[in-house]
Amino acid sequence: MKNSNTPKLTIVGAGPGDVELITLKAIKALERADVVLYDALVNEELLQYATQAEIIFVGKRFGCHAYSQDQINELIVSMAKRFGHVVRLKGGDPFVFGRGSEEIEYAEKFDLETAIVPGISSALGVPASNGISLTQRKIAESFWVITGTTSDHKLSKDVALASQSSATVVILMGMNKLDEIILIYQNNRTDDLPVAIIQNGTKDTEKKVVGTISSIAKLVEEHQLSSPAIIVIGEVVRNASKLTAYFQEENLEDEFIFQNLNVMS
Ligand SMILES: C[S@@+](CC[C@H](N)C(=O)[O-])C[C@H]1O[C@@H](n2cnc3c(N)ncnc32)[C@H](O)[C@@H]1O
């Protein structure tokens, strides 16, 4: 292993899963890495670029963390002091529910040089690759990206706030709270608001269901969707160019009726 001597941490976003959805800057950082610490959501094919590095998995598998966050912080510092350039490779964008800022802050306390390479977050890349436009003229003027699981394991209170607006809502880490989310929308909005749930977005294993607030739970159960998945709620889902196969349009009192057709993988 090469030692570049300057202890450095580069936090790198690996994108949502498709190996081609990574930046050139990220690839260059991997090529210059002495050590790579990577998470479970990272596509392991990307590790081929780290030809000179020691590679360590620090993510969560089968529900178990390989390392605690404190251990990861310490590993970053000790590896950088020993070998030089540590690349911390994270799924999506490191600053979207990725704890990237905490790792930077810790490394700087130990005088490591730091750099950040943004990535395409699943919150943006997965809807886009399915033709869901998070904003759309006259339909959605904003979007919220919300966690379904806060640090105290609760659904974020922001879901209730967002459900009272016409914004598109993208929920990450929300599959275990789907019933709670549905109830909030039933109380604050309408049963026929469109919902898309996409698991393993942009990967070969991508799976999705599209329905409405009233039908989505049954679809998830029928087609056995689970984490990692994003939940997209809002009228923009109805217009998604790549999801038309999921809907059957019927003209009834000038409204679209969702038929919740099927699942595609
Ligand atoms: C800890 S968060 C990390 C998010 C990541 N930093 C990002 O910007 O995409 C993990 C959650 O992101 C979502 N996620 C990440 N990659 C995904 C993918 N390819 N398809 C669907 N959801 C994904 C899931 O909700 C998953 O539980």
PDB file of C-alpha atoms and ligand atoms in Angstrom:
ATOM      1  CA  MET A   1       0.000   0.000   0.000  1.00  0.00           C
ATOM      2  CA  LYS A   2       1.307   3.441  -0.973  1.00  0.00           C
ATOM      3  CA  ASN A   3       1.679   6.010   1.815  1.00  0.00           C
ATOM      4  CA  SER A   4       1.057   9.535   0.581  1.00  0.00           C
ATOM      5  CA  ASN A   5       2.131  10.739   4.068  1.00  0.00           C
ATOM      6  CA  THR A   6      -0.407  13.515   4.335  1.00  0.00           C
ATOM      7  CA  PRO A   7      -3.261  12.249   6.508  1.00  0.00           C
ATOM      8  CA  LYS A   8      -6.350  13.063   4.499  1.00  0.00           C
ATOM      9  CA  LEU A   9     -10.033  12.139   4.443  1.00  0.00           C
ATOM     10  CA  THR A  10     -12.134  12.439   1.289  1.00  0.00           C
ATOM     11  CA  ILE A  11     -15.842  11.826   1.788  1.00  0.00           C
ATOM     12  CA  VAL A  12     -17.203  10.533  -1.505  1.00  0.00           C
ATOM     13  CA  GLY A  13     -20.773  10.039  -2.709  1.00  0.00           C
ATOM     14  CA  ALA A  14     -21.117   6.819  -4.713  1.00  0.00           C
ATOM     15  CA  GLY A  15     -24.523   7.622  -6.219  1.00  0.00           C
ATOM     16  CA  PRO A  16     -27.722   5.584  -5.909  1.00  0.00           C
ATOM     17  CA  GLY A  17     -26.482   2.209  -7.197  1.00  0.00           C
ATOM     18  CA  ASP A  18     -25.988   2.219 -10.971  1.00  0.00           C
ATOM     19  CA  VAL A  19     -22.175   2.144 -11.349  1.00  0.00           C
ATOM     20  CA  GLU A  20     -22.325   4.793 -14.054  1.00  0.00           C
ATOM     21  CA  LEU A  21     -24.055   7.259 -11.748  1.00  0.00           C
ATOM     22  CA  ILE A  22     -20.824   8.284 -10.020  1.00  0.00           C
ATOM     23  CA  THR A  23     -18.841  11.442 -10.731  1.00  0.00           C
ATOM     24  CA  LEU A  24     -15.431  11.647 -12.423  1.00  0.00           C
ATOM     25  CA  LYS A  25     -14.145  13.354  -9.307  1.00  0.00           C
ATOM     26  CA  ALA A  26     -15.257  10.377  -7.205  1.00  0.00           C
ATOM     27  CA  ILE A  27     -13.446   7.942  -9.510  1.00  0.00           C
ATOM     28  CA  LYS A  28     -10.264  10.040  -9.292  1.00  0.00           C
ATOM     29  CA  ALA A  29     -10.482  10.051  -5.498  1.00  0.00           C
ATOM     30  CA  LEU A  30     -10.823   6.248  -5.481  1.00  0.00           C
ATOM     31  CA  GLU A  31      -7.812   5.917  -7.787  1.00  0.00           C
ATOM     32  CA  ARG A  32      -5.767   8.011  -5.356  1.00  0.00           C
ATOM     33  CA  ALA A  33      -6.947   6.263  -2.205  1.00  0.00           C
ATOM     34  CA  ASP A  34      -4.670   4.378   0.163  1.00  0.00           C
ATOM     35  CA  VAL A  35      -7.633   3.070   2.162  1.00  0.00           C
ATOM     36  CA  VAL A  36     -11.332   2.857   1.247  1.00  0.00           C
ATOM     37  CA  LEU A  37     -13.995   2.458   3.928  1.00  0.00           C
ATOM     38  CA  TYR A  38     -17.350   1.721   2.279  1.00  0.00           C
ATOM     39  CA  ASP A  39     -20.989   1.293   3.268  1.00  0.00           C
ATOM     40  CA  ALA A  40     -23.610  -1.343   2.462  1.00  0.00           C
ATOM     41  CA  LEU A  41     -25.491   0.765  -0.107  1.00  0.00           C
ATOM     42  CA  VAL A  42     -22.378   1.272  -2.238  1.00  0.00           C
ATOM     43  CA  ASN A  43     -22.222  -0.756  -5.461  1.00  0.00           C
ATOM     44  CA  GLU A  44     -19.132  -2.923  -4.880  1.00  0.00           C
ATOM     45  CA  GLU A  45     -18.230  -2.794  -8.604  1.00  0.00           C
ATOM     46  CA  LEU A  46     -16.977   0.748  -7.907  1.00  0.00           C
ATOM     47  CA  LEU A  47     -14.181  -0.645  -5.749  1.00  0.00           C
ATOM     48  CA  GLN A  48     -12.377  -1.700  -8.948  1.00  0.00           C
ATOM     49  CA  TYR A  49     -11.173   1.915  -9.256  1.00  0.00           C
ATOM     50  CA  ALA A  50      -9.346   1.723  -5.926  1.00  0.00           C
ATOM     51  CA  THR A  51      -6.438  -0.245  -7.346  1.00  0.00           C
ATOM     52  CA  GLN A  52      -3.882   0.819  -4.716  1.00  0.00           C
ATOM     53  CA  ALA A  53      -6.048   0.789  -1.626  1.00  0.00           C
ATOM     54  CA  GLU A  54      -6.829  -1.449   1.273  1.00  0.00           C
ATOM     55  CA  ILE A  55     -10.596  -1.918   1.205  1.00  0.00           C
ATOM     56  CA  ILE A  56     -12.680  -2.249   4.347  1.00  0.00           C
ATOM     57  CA  PHE A  57     -16.446  -2.790   4.612  1.00  0.00           C
ATOM     58  CA  VAL A  58     -17.863  -0.779   7.515  1.00  0.00           C
ATOM     59  CA  GLY A  59     -21.601  -0.968   6.724  1.00  0.00           C
ATOM     60  CA  LYS A  60     -24.616  -2.843   7.970  1.00  0.00           C
ATOM     61  CA  ARG A  61     -25.385  -6.382   6.768  1.00  0.00           C
ATOM     62  CA  PHE A  62     -28.252  -8.648   7.830  1.00  0.00           C
ATOM     63  CA  GLY A  63     -29.307  -5.916  10.282  1.00  0.00           C
ATOM     64  CA  CYS A  64     -25.908  -5.853  12.038  1.00  0.00           C
ATOM     65  CA  HIS A  65     -23.416  -2.988  11.963  1.00  0.00           C
ATOM     66  CA  ALA A  66     -19.870  -4.112  11.123  1.00  0.00           C
ATOM     67  CA  TYR A  67     -18.635  -1.028  13.038  1.00  0.00           C
ATOM     68  CA  SER A  68     -20.353   1.582  15.248  1.00  0.00           C
ATOM     69  CA  GLN A  69     -20.167   5.222  14.118  1.00  0.00           C
ATOM     70  CA  ASP A  70     -17.570   5.918  16.851  1.00  0.00           C
ATOM     71  CA  GLN A  71     -15.445   3.030  15.607  1.00  0.00           C
ATOM     72  CA  ILE A  72     -15.697   4.293  12.014  1.00  0.00           C
ATOM     73  CA  ASN A  73     -14.581   7.772  13.118  1.00  0.00           C
ATOM     74  CA  GLU A  74     -11.594   6.298  14.940  1.00  0.00           C
ATOM     75  CA  LEU A  75     -10.744   4.021  12.003  1.00  0.00           C
ATOM     76  CA  ILE A  76     -10.711   7.000   9.612  1.00  0.00           C
ATOM     77  CA  VAL A  77      -8.226   8.862  11.791  1.00  0.00           C
ATOM     78  CA  SER A  78      -5.959   5.896  12.565  1.00  0.00           C
ATOM     79  CA  MET A  79      -5.885   4.731   8.926  1.00  0.00           C
ATOM     80  CA  ALA A  80      -5.152   8.242   7.634  1.00  0.00           C
ATOM     81  CA  LYS A  81      -2.290   8.724  10.128  1.00  0.00           C
ATOM     82  CA  ARG A  82      -0.859   5.337   9.214  1.00  0.00           C
ATOM     83  CA  PHE A  83      -1.383   5.185   5.444  1.00  0.00           C
ATOM     84  CA  GLY A  84      -2.326   8.633   4.136  1.00  0.00           C
ATOM     85  CA  HIS A  85      -5.413   9.123   1.988  1.00  0.00           C
ATOM     86  CA  VAL A  86      -8.638   7.584   3.306  1.00  0.00           C
ATOM     87  CA  VAL A  87     -11.691   7.610   1.039  1.00  0.00           C
ATOM     88  CA  ARG A  88     -14.979   7.189   2.853  1.00  0.00           C
ATOM     89  CA  LEU A  89     -17.348   5.903   0.165  1.00  0.00           C
ATOM     90  CA  LYS A  90     -21.038   6.351   0.941  1.00  0.00           C
ATOM     91  CA  GLY A  91     -24.256   5.559  -0.930  1.00  0.00           C
ATOM     92  CA  GLY A  92     -26.005   8.453  -2.694  1.00  0.00           C
ATOM     93  CA  ASP A  93     -24.828  11.833  -1.451  1.00  0.00           C
ATOM     94  CA  PRO A  94     -22.796  11.805   1.779  1.00  0.00           C
ATOM     95  CA  PHE A  95     -24.671  14.789   3.199  1.00  0.00           C
ATOM     96  CA  VAL A  96     -28.192  13.421   2.684  1.00  0.00           C
ATOM     97  CA  PHE A  97     -28.851  11.264   5.748  1.00  0.00           C
ATOM     98  CA  GLY A  98     -25.275  10.042   5.361  1.00  0.00           C
ATOM     99  CA  ARG A  99     -23.482  11.354   8.483  1.00  0.00           C
ATOM    100  CA  GLY A 100     -20.790  12.762   6.196  1.00  0.00           C
ATOM    101  CA  SER A 101     -20.602  16.034   8.119  1.00  0.00           C
ATOM    102  CA  GLU A 102     -20.048  14.208  11.432  1.00  0.00           C
ATOM    103  CA  GLU A 103     -17.092  12.302   9.983  1.00  0.00           C
ATOM    104  CA  ILE A 104     -15.563  15.472   8.529  1.00  0.00           C
ATOM    105  CA  GLU A 105     -15.945  17.250  11.872  1.00  0.00           C
ATOM    106  CA  TYR A 106     -14.287  14.375  13.755  1.00  0.00           C
ATOM    107  CA  ALA A 107     -11.397  14.104  11.263  1.00  0.00           C
ATOM    108  CA  GLU A 108     -10.710  17.847  11.453  1.00  0.00           C
ATOM    109  CA  LYS A 109     -10.368  17.611  15.235  1.00  0.00           C
ATOM    110  CA  PHE A 110      -7.384  15.346  14.561  1.00  0.00           C
ATOM    111  CA  ASP A 111      -5.922  17.728  11.960  1.00  0.00           C
ATOM    112  CA  LEU A 112      -6.715  15.598   8.927  1.00  0.00           C
ATOM    113  CA  GLU A 113      -6.975  17.428   5.632  1.00  0.00           C
ATOM    114  CA  THR A 114     -10.527  16.960   4.355  1.00  0.00           C
ATOM    115  CA  ALA A 115     -12.358  17.074   1.037  1.00  0.00           C
ATOM    116  CA  ILE A 116     -15.919  16.329  -0.086  1.00  0.00           C
ATOM    117  CA  VAL A 117     -17.101  14.831  -3.358  1.00  0.00           C
ATOM    118  CA  PRO A 118     -20.899  15.106  -3.717  1.00  0.00           C
ATOM    119  CA  GLY A 119     -22.921  12.231  -5.112  1.00  0.00           C
ATOM    120  CA  ILE A 120     -26.324  11.749  -6.721  1.00  0.00           C
ATOM    121  CA  SER A 121     -28.687  11.126  -3.833  1.00  0.00           C
ATOM    122  CA  SER A 122     -31.241   8.318  -4.140  1.00  0.00           C
ATOM    123  CA  ALA A 123     -33.784  10.989  -3.188  1.00  0.00           C
ATOM    124  CA  LEU A 124     -33.205  12.685  -6.560  1.00  0.00           C
ATOM    125  CA  GLY A 125     -31.693  10.027  -8.817  1.00  0.00           C
ATOM    126  CA  VAL A 126     -34.211   7.243  -8.183  1.00  0.00           C
ATOM    127  CA  PRO A 127     -37.334   9.316  -8.959  1.00  0.00           C
ATOM    128  CA  ALA A 128     -35.609  10.913 -11.970  1.00  0.00           C
ATOM    129  CA  SER A 129     -34.589   7.586 -13.481  1.00  0.00           C
ATOM    130  CA  ASN A 130     -38.241   6.535 -13.220  1.00  0.00           C
ATOM    131  CA  GLY A 131     -39.461   9.674 -14.946  1.00  0.00           C
ATOM    132  CA  ILE A 132     -40.842  11.234 -11.759  1.00  0.00           C
ATOM    133  CA  SER A 133     -40.231  14.966 -11.923  1.00  0.00           C
ATOM    134  CA  LEU A 134     -40.131  16.100  -8.286  1.00  0.00           C
ATOM    135  CA  THR A 135     -41.183  19.600  -9.281  1.00  0.00           C
ATOM    136  CA  GLN A 136     -43.551  20.262 -12.120  1.00  0.00           C
ATOM    137  CA  ARG A 137     -45.144  23.474 -13.281  1.00  0.00           C
ATOM    138  CA  LYS A 138     -48.646  23.965 -11.851  1.00  0.00           C
ATOM    139  CA  ILE A 139     -48.446  20.664  -9.946  1.00  0.00           C
ATOM    140  CA  ALA A 140     -45.606  20.780  -7.400  1.00  0.00           C
ATOM    141  CA  GLU A 141     -43.669  23.925  -6.539  1.00  0.00           C
ATOM    142  CA  SER A 142     -41.365  22.227  -4.040  1.00  0.00           C
ATOM    143  CA  PHE A 143     -40.280  18.886  -2.670  1.00  0.00           C
ATOM    144  CA  TRP A 144     -39.350  17.635   0.778  1.00  0.00           C
ATOM    145  CA  VAL A 145     -36.850  14.873   1.485  1.00  0.00           C
ATOM    146  CA  ILE A 146     -37.670  13.431   4.879  1.00  0.00           C
ATOM    147  CA  THR A 147     -36.359  10.608   7.034  1.00  0.00           C
ATOM    148  CA  GLY A 148     -38.799   7.883   8.032  1.00  0.00           C
ATOM    149  CA  THR A 149     -36.543   6.993  10.945  1.00  0.00           C
ATOM    150  CA  THR A 150     -35.063   9.727  13.145  1.00  0.00           C
ATOM    151  CA  SER A 151     -32.194   9.155  15.600  1.00  0.00           C
ATOM    152  CA  ASP A 152     -34.800   8.132  18.225  1.00  0.00           C
ATOM    153  CA  HIS A 153     -36.330   5.634  15.740  1.00  0.00           C
ATOM    154  CA  LYS A 154     -39.478   7.706  15.170  1.00  0.00           C
ATOM    155  CA  LEU A 155     -41.084   8.962  11.970  1.00  0.00           C
ATOM    156  CA  SER A 156     -40.059  12.588  11.421  1.00  0.00           C
ATOM    157  CA  LYS A 157     -42.744  15.082  12.446  1.00  0.00           C
ATOM    158  CA  ASP A 158     -42.035  16.823   9.125  1.00  0.00           C
ATOM    159  CA  VAL A 159     -44.127  14.179   7.331  1.00  0.00           C
ATOM    160  CA  ALA A 160     -47.290  15.559   8.971  1.00  0.00           C
ATOM    161  CA  LEU A 161     -46.280  19.122   8.045  1.00  0.00           C
ATOM    162  CA  ALA A 162     -45.424  18.224   4.450  1.00  0.00           C
ATOM    163  CA  SER A 163     -48.644  16.262   3.999  1.00  0.00           C
ATOM    164  CA  GLN A 164     -50.569  19.501   4.483  1.00  0.00           C
ATOM    165  CA  SER A 165     -48.895  21.057   1.450  1.00  0.00           C
ATOM    166  CA  SER A 166     -48.969  20.312  -2.267  1.00  0.00           C
ATOM    167  CA  ALA A 167     -45.243  19.518  -2.212  1.00  0.00           C
ATOM    168  CA  THR A 168     -43.879  16.236  -3.500  1.00  0.00           C
ATOM    169  CA  VAL A 169     -42.636  14.223  -0.530  1.00  0.00           C
ATOM    170  CA  VAL A 170     -39.737  11.753  -0.753  1.00  0.00           C
ATOM    171  CA  ILE A 171     -39.285   9.587   2.330  1.00  0.00           C
ATOM    172  CA  LEU A 172     -36.075   7.630   2.925  1.00  0.00           C
ATOM    173  CA  MET A 173     -35.809   4.847   5.500  1.00  0.00           C
ATOM    174  CA  GLY A 174     -39.596   4.838   5.760  1.00  0.00           C
ATOM    175  CA  MET A 175     -40.637   1.274   4.894  1.00  0.00           C
ATOM    176  CA  ASN A 176     -41.113   0.254   8.533  1.00  0.00           C
ATOM    177  CA  LYS A 177     -43.335   3.281   9.086  1.00  0.00           C
ATOM    178  CA  LEU A 178     -45.516   2.919   5.991  1.00  0.00           C
ATOM    179  CA  ASP A 179     -48.757   2.371   7.968  1.00  0.00           C
ATOM    180  CA  GLU A 180     -48.109   5.501  10.032  1.00  0.00           C
ATOM    181  CA  ILE A 181     -47.357   7.540   6.885  1.00  0.00           C
ATOM    182  CA  ILE A 182     -50.577   6.330   5.230  1.00  0.00           C
ATOM    183  CA  LEU A 183     -52.624   7.293   8.280  1.00  0.00           C
ATOM    184  CA  ILE A 184     -51.163  10.817   8.286  1.00  0.00           C
ATOM    185  CA  TYR A 185     -52.058  11.291   4.616  1.00  0.00           C
ATOM    186  CA  GLN A 186     -55.546   9.858   5.139  1.00  0.00           C
ATOM    187  CA  ASN A 187     -56.123  12.397   7.920  1.00  0.00           C
ATOM    188  CA  ASN A 188     -54.530  15.409   6.197  1.00  0.00           C
ATOM    189  CA  ARG A 189     -55.071  14.808   2.485  1.00  0.00           C
ATOM    190  CA  THR A 190     -56.865  12.349   0.300  1.00  0.00           C
ATOM    191  CA  ASP A 191     -56.960   8.606  -0.219  1.00  0.00           C
ATOM    192  CA  ASP A 192     -56.327   8.832  -3.937  1.00  0.00           C
ATOM    193  CA  LEU A 193     -53.030  10.741  -3.817  1.00  0.00           C
ATOM    194  CA  PRO A 194     -50.485   8.829  -5.972  1.00  0.00           C
ATOM    195  CA  VAL A 195     -47.582   7.007  -4.332  1.00  0.00           C
ATOM    196  CA  ALA A 196     -44.570   5.228  -5.844  1.00  0.00           C
ATOM    197  CA  ILE A 197     -42.264   2.969  -3.860  1.00  0.00           C
ATOM    198  CA  ILE A 198     -38.971   2.034  -5.483  1.00  0.00           C
ATOM    199  CA  GLN A 199     -36.567  -0.499  -4.005  1.00  0.00           C
ATOM    200  CA  ASN A 200     -32.910  -0.777  -5.132  1.00  0.00           C
ATOM    201  CA  GLY A 201     -33.479   2.128  -7.497  1.00  0.00           C
ATOM    202  CA  THR A 202     -31.178   2.344 -10.584  1.00  0.00           C
ATOM    203  CA  LYS A 203     -29.775  -1.153  -9.917  1.00  0.00           C
ATOM    204  CA  ASP A 204     -30.467  -4.330 -11.922  1.00  0.00           C
ATOM    205  CA  THR A 205     -32.501  -5.512  -8.949  1.00  0.00           C
ATOM    206  CA  GLU A 206     -34.806  -2.455  -8.977  1.00  0.00           C
ATOM    207  CA  LYS A 207     -38.403  -3.256  -7.991  1.00  0.00           C
ATOM    208  CA  LYS A 208     -41.346  -0.880  -7.687  1.00  0.00           C
ATOM    209  CA  VAL A 209     -45.048  -0.497  -7.060  1.00  0.00           C
ATOM    210  CA  VAL A 210     -47.271   2.442  -7.866  1.00  0.00           C
ATOM    211  CA  GLY A 211     -50.662   3.087  -6.353  1.00  0.00           C
ATOM    212  CA  THR A 212     -52.496   5.500  -4.117  1.00  0.00           C
ATOM    213  CA  ILE A 213     -52.535   6.201  -0.398  1.00  0.00           C
ATOM    214  CA  SER A 214     -55.413   3.726  -0.054  1.00  0.00           C
ATOM    215  CA  SER A 215     -53.881   0.914  -2.113  1.00  0.00           C
ATOM    216  CA  ILE A 216     -50.127   1.134  -1.559  1.00  0.00           C
ATOM    217  CA  ALA A 217     -49.861  -0.992   1.610  1.00  0.00           C
ATOM    218  CA  LYS A 218     -51.544  -3.953  -0.080  1.00  0.00           C
ATOM    219  CA  LEU A 219     -49.298  -3.594  -3.149  1.00  0.00           C
ATOM    220  CA  VAL A 220     -46.166  -3.548  -1.006  1.00  0.00           C
ATOM    221  CA  GLU A 221     -47.301  -6.693   0.754  1.00  0.00           C
ATOM    222  CA  GLU A 222     -48.315  -8.471  -2.439  1.00  0.00           C
ATOM    223  CA  HIS A 223     -45.034  -7.708  -4.174  1.00  0.00           C
ATOM    224  CA  GLN A 224     -42.892  -7.972  -1.035  1.00  0.00           C
ATOM    225  CA  LEU A 225     -41.040  -4.678  -1.270  1.00  0.00           C
ATOM    226  CA  SER A 226     -38.629  -3.816   1.525  1.00  0.00           C
ATOM    227  CA  SER A 227     -35.622  -1.605   2.313  1.00  0.00           C
ATOM    228  CA  PRO A 228     -33.664   0.044   0.794  1.00  0.00           C
ATOM    229  CA  ALA A 229     -36.538   1.880  -0.830  1.00  0.00           C
ATOM    230  CA  ILE A 230     -37.815   5.400  -1.300  1.00  0.00           C
ATOM    231  CA  ILE A 231     -41.438   6.422  -0.972  1.00  0.00           C
ATOM    232  CA  VAL A 232     -42.542   9.216  -3.317  1.00  0.00           C
ATOM    233  CA  ILE A 233     -45.913  10.827  -2.584  1.00  0.00           C
ATOM    234  CA  GLY A 234     -47.563  13.479  -4.724  1.00  0.00           C
ATOM    235  CA  GLU A 235     -49.481  14.335  -7.862  1.00  0.00           C
ATOM    236  CA  VAL A 236     -46.238  14.309  -9.919  1.00  0.00           C
ATOM    237  CA  VAL A 237     -46.195  10.494  -9.665  1.00  0.00           C
ATOM    238  CA  ARG A 238     -49.335  10.411 -11.832  1.00  0.00           C
ATOM    239  CA  ASN A 239     -47.412  12.078 -14.675  1.00  0.00           C
ATOM    240  CA  ALA A 240     -44.249   9.987 -14.444  1.00  0.00           C
ATOM    241  CA  SER A 241     -43.210   9.177 -17.996  1.00  0.00           C
ATOM    242  CA  LYS A 242     -41.587   5.852 -17.161  1.00  0.00           C
ATOM    243  CA  LEU A 243     -44.423   4.582 -15.002  1.00  0.00           C
ATOM    244  CA  THR A 244     -47.270   4.691 -17.489  1.00  0.00           C
ATOM    245  CA  ALA A 245     -47.246   0.891 -17.749  1.00  0.00           C
ATOM    246  CA  TYR A 246     -48.373   0.813 -14.148  1.00  0.00           C
ATOM    247  CA  PHE A 247     -51.492   2.794 -14.709  1.00  0.00           C
ATOM    248  CA  GLN A 248     -54.585   2.326 -16.690  1.00  0.00           C
ATOM    249  CA  GLU A 249     -56.198   5.615 -17.514  1.00  0.00           C
ATOM    250  CA  GLU A 250     -59.943   5.705 -17.518  1.00  0.00           C
ATOM    251  CA  ASN A 251     -61.949   8.786 -18.208  1.00  0.00           C
ATOM    252  CA  LEU A 252     -64.509   8.906 -15.482  1.00  0.00           C
ATOM    253  CA  GLU A 253     -65.934  12.278 -14.576  1.00  0.00           C
ATOM    254  CA  ASP A 254     -62.815  13.783 -16.164  1.00  0.00           C
ATOM    255  CA  GLU A 255     -60.532  12.212 -13.614  1.00  0.00           C
ATOM    256  CA  PHE A 256     -57.785   9.656 -13.920  1.00  0.00           C
ATOM    257  CA  ILE A 257     -58.489   6.488 -12.096  1.00  0.00           C
ATOM    258  CA  PHE A 258     -55.527   4.565 -10.852  1.00  0.00           C
ATOM    259  CA  GLN A 259     -55.736   0.877 -11.397  1.00  0.00           C
ATOM    260  CA  ASN A 260     -52.557  -0.082  -9.537  1.00  0.00           C
ATOM    261  CA  LEU A 261     -51.738  -2.554 -12.171  1.00  0.00           C
ATOM    262  CA  ASN A 262     -48.655  -4.465 -11.331  1.00  0.00           C
ATOM    263  CA  VAL A 263     -45.024  -4.555 -10.376  1.00  0.00           C
ATOM    264  CA  MET A 264     -42.010  -4.478 -12.651  1.00  0.00           C
ATOM    265  CA  SER A 265     -38.503  -5.478 -11.873  1.00  0.00           C
TER     266      SER A 265
HETATM  267  C1  LIG B   1     -28.974   6.083   5.457  1.00  0.00           C
HETATM  268  S1  LIG B   1     -29.925   6.603   4.072  1.00  0.00           S
HETATM  269  C2  LIG B   1     -28.639   7.123   3.008  1.00  0.00           C
HETATM  270  C3  LIG B   1     -29.112   7.968   1.864  1.00  0.00           C
HETATM  271  C4  LIG B   1     -28.002   8.320   0.899  1.00  0.00           C
HETATM  272  N1  LIG B   1     -27.003   9.160   1.524  1.00  0.00           N
HETATM  273  C5  LIG B   1     -28.525   9.027  -0.364  1.00  0.00           C
HETATM  274  O1  LIG B   1     -28.237  10.215  -0.577  1.00  0.00           O
HETATM  275  O2  LIG B   1     -29.204   8.338  -1.139  1.00  0.00           O
HETATM  276  C6  LIG B   1     -30.420   5.057   3.417  1.00  0.00           C
HETATM  277  C7  LIG B   1     -31.757   5.108   2.706  1.00  0.00           C
HETATM  278  O3  LIG B   1     -31.645   5.721   1.430  1.00  0.00           O
HETATM  279  C8  LIG B   1     -32.579   5.152   0.545  1.00  0.00           C
HETATM  280  N2  LIG B   1     -31.850   4.572  -0.596  1.00  0.00           N
HETATM  281  C9  LIG B   1     -30.539   4.605  -0.811  1.00  0.00           C
HETATM  282  N3  LIG B   1     -30.215   4.038  -1.996  1.00  0.00           N
HETATM  283  C10 LIG B   1     -31.380   3.653  -2.547  1.00  0.00           C
HETATM  284  C11 LIG B   1     -31.740   3.028  -3.772  1.00  0.00           C
HETATM  285  N4  LIG B   1     -30.825   2.690  -4.681  1.00  0.00           N
HETATM  286  N5  LIG B   1     -33.046   2.792  -4.012  1.00  0.00           N
HETATM  287  C12 LIG B   1     -33.990   3.151  -3.137  1.00  0.00           C
HETATM  288  N6  LIG B   1     -33.721   3.740  -1.945  1.00  0.00           N
HETATM  289  C13 LIG B   1     -32.438   3.993  -1.663  1.00  0.00           C
HETATM  290  C14 LIG B   1     -33.367   4.116   1.320  1.00  0.00           C
HETATM  291  O4  LIG B   1     -34.513   4.742   1.856  1.00  0.00           O
HETATM  292  C15 LIG B   1     -32.377   3.759   2.399  1.00  0.00           C
HETATM  293  O5  LIG B   1     -33.020   3.182   3.515  1.00  0.00           O
END
